[in-house]
């Protein structure tokens, strides 16, 4: 309900923000609010004047070198076909040595690599 005090956030967007946060296991950086579907940039800016990530949640990072496609696709930023491509890449090329190496994978959402990297380990 606190979110609904922000101009531009009603019941549906508030619920969507909470659902997104919960699927992530919590927001690690303020900028993740920009990733919530349907939340306009000016609304995010207003929201960030009132709400910030104060304490980062403890999350268990997914090891990109041992995770299954199913495990990888649980990360909200990775669709199933991208997760499968990561596993295929790993099977063909061996261990991934750097998270930047993920940019070589077809259809990898390179524009979100900074956020994805928050949830992955090597």
Tab-separated table of C-alpha atoms in Angstrom:
chain	number	residue	atom	x	y	z
A	1	UNK	CA	0.000	0.000	0.000
A	2	UNK	CA	2.931	2.352	0.582
A	3	UNK	CA	3.777	2.065	-3.105
A	4	UNK	CA	0.285	3.220	-4.037
A	5	UNK	CA	1.031	6.594	-2.439
A	6	UNK	CA	3.326	7.279	-5.410
A	7	UNK	CA	1.574	9.063	-8.284
A	8	UNK	CA	1.261	6.598	-11.156
A	9	UNK	CA	1.218	3.433	-9.056
A	10	UNK	CA	-2.122	1.819	-8.467
A	11	UNK	CA	-3.104	-1.548	-7.086
A	12	UNK	CA	-2.019	-3.527	-10.175
A	13	UNK	CA	1.414	-1.918	-10.538
A	14	UNK	CA	2.003	-2.181	-6.813
A	15	UNK	CA	1.229	-5.911	-6.955
A	16	UNK	CA	3.459	-6.301	-10.027
A	17	UNK	CA	6.387	-4.592	-8.248
A	18	UNK	CA	5.998	-6.858	-5.214
A	19	UNK	CA	5.718	-9.976	-7.394
A	20	UNK	CA	8.821	-8.976	-9.371
A	21	UNK	CA	10.765	-8.306	-6.167
A	22	UNK	CA	9.712	-11.636	-4.690
A	23	UNK	CA	10.686	-13.561	-7.843
A	24	UNK	CA	14.134	-11.963	-7.641
A	25	UNK	CA	14.486	-12.825	-3.985
A	26	UNK	CA	14.626	-9.091	-3.328
A	27	UNK	CA	15.994	-6.037	-5.069
A	28	UNK	CA	19.783	-5.793	-4.956
A	29	UNK	CA	20.038	-2.395	-6.654
A	30	UNK	CA	17.570	0.464	-7.028
A	31	UNK	CA	17.745	0.346	-10.815
A	32	UNK	CA	15.970	-3.024	-10.914
A	33	UNK	CA	12.742	-1.105	-10.487
A	34	UNK	CA	13.150	-0.031	-14.133
A	35	UNK	CA	12.742	-3.702	-15.106
A	36	UNK	CA	9.190	-3.979	-13.795
A	37	UNK	CA	6.877	-4.337	-16.790
A	38	UNK	CA	4.577	-1.369	-17.300
A	39	UNK	CA	6.351	0.932	-14.863
A	40	UNK	CA	7.203	4.166	-16.670
A	41	UNK	CA	10.568	5.845	-16.133
A	42	UNK	CA	9.112	8.967	-14.551
A	43	UNK	CA	7.146	6.817	-12.103
A	44	UNK	CA	10.331	4.904	-11.234
A	45	UNK	CA	12.130	8.199	-10.576
A	46	UNK	CA	9.333	9.336	-8.246
A	47	UNK	CA	9.368	5.960	-6.518
A	48	UNK	CA	13.127	6.062	-5.979
A	49	UNK	CA	12.750	9.391	-4.179
A	50	UNK	CA	10.721	7.526	-1.550
A	51	UNK	CA	12.096	3.971	-1.644
A	52	UNK	CA	15.668	2.693	-1.923
A	53	UNK	CA	17.499	-0.570	-1.417
A	54	UNK	CA	18.807	-0.058	2.095
A	55	UNK	CA	19.936	-3.561	2.945
A	56	UNK	CA	20.543	-6.104	0.237
A	57	UNK	CA	18.828	-9.449	0.711
A	58	UNK	CA	20.964	-12.538	1.049
A	59	UNK	CA	20.572	-14.491	-2.137
A	60	UNK	CA	22.101	-17.737	-3.281
A	61	UNK	CA	23.858	-17.090	-6.561
A	62	UNK	CA	23.408	-19.619	-9.344
A	63	UNK	CA	26.668	-21.158	-10.545
A	64	UNK	CA	26.481	-20.744	-14.307
A	65	UNK	CA	28.948	-23.608	-14.820
A	66	UNK	CA	26.922	-26.291	-13.051
A	67	UNK	CA	23.315	-25.093	-13.195
A	68	UNK	CA	20.779	-26.850	-15.375
A	69	UNK	CA	18.736	-24.911	-17.921
A	70	UNK	CA	15.764	-25.268	-15.592
A	71	UNK	CA	17.704	-23.752	-12.681
A	72	UNK	CA	18.970	-20.882	-14.829
A	73	UNK	CA	15.517	-20.107	-16.180
A	74	UNK	CA	14.246	-19.508	-12.645
A	75	UNK	CA	16.158	-16.237	-12.838
A	76	UNK	CA	13.577	-13.730	-14.007
A	77	UNK	CA	15.994	-12.181	-16.499
A	78	UNK	CA	16.682	-15.436	-18.384
A	79	UNK	CA	14.073	-17.006	-20.611
A	80	UNK	CA	14.044	-20.768	-21.059
A	81	UNK	CA	15.582	-20.721	-24.551
A	82	UNK	CA	18.449	-18.500	-23.336
A	83	UNK	CA	19.062	-20.803	-20.371
A	84	UNK	CA	19.201	-23.759	-22.751
A	85	UNK	CA	21.649	-21.841	-24.964
A	86	UNK	CA	23.893	-21.205	-21.954
A	87	UNK	CA	23.994	-24.926	-21.137
A	88	UNK	CA	24.628	-25.812	-24.799
A	89	UNK	CA	27.435	-23.243	-24.990
A	90	UNK	CA	28.971	-24.640	-21.829
A	91	UNK	CA	28.726	-28.212	-23.131
A	92	UNK	CA	30.471	-27.247	-26.382
A	93	UNK	CA	33.095	-24.857	-24.985
A	94	UNK	CA	33.722	-25.989	-21.422
A	95	UNK	CA	33.451	-23.817	-18.347
A	96	UNK	CA	32.466	-20.194	-18.631
A	97	UNK	CA	35.420	-18.201	-17.316
A	98	UNK	CA	33.837	-14.760	-17.144
A	99	UNK	CA	30.262	-13.568	-16.933
A	100	UNK	CA	31.065	-11.287	-19.879
A	101	UNK	CA	31.535	-14.469	-21.907
A	102	UNK	CA	27.752	-14.867	-21.747
A	103	UNK	CA	27.502	-12.094	-24.337
A	104	UNK	CA	28.730	-14.624	-26.932
A	105	UNK	CA	25.569	-16.675	-26.455
A	106	UNK	CA	22.836	-16.248	-29.040
A	107	UNK	CA	19.851	-14.219	-27.800
A	108	UNK	CA	21.538	-13.433	-24.471
A	109	UNK	CA	20.030	-10.180	-23.133
A	110	UNK	CA	23.345	-8.299	-23.131
A	111	UNK	CA	21.617	-5.053	-22.114
A	112	UNK	CA	20.839	-6.683	-18.755
A	113	UNK	CA	24.152	-8.420	-18.115
A	114	UNK	CA	24.906	-6.150	-15.129
A	115	UNK	CA	21.676	-7.173	-13.431
A	116	UNK	CA	22.000	-10.836	-14.393
A	117	UNK	CA	25.540	-10.902	-13.010
A	118	UNK	CA	24.152	-10.008	-9.574
A	119	UNK	CA	22.551	-13.453	-9.414
A	120	UNK	CA	25.216	-15.647	-11.040
A	121	UNK	CA	28.573	-17.018	-9.987
A	122	UNK	CA	31.310	-18.952	-11.778
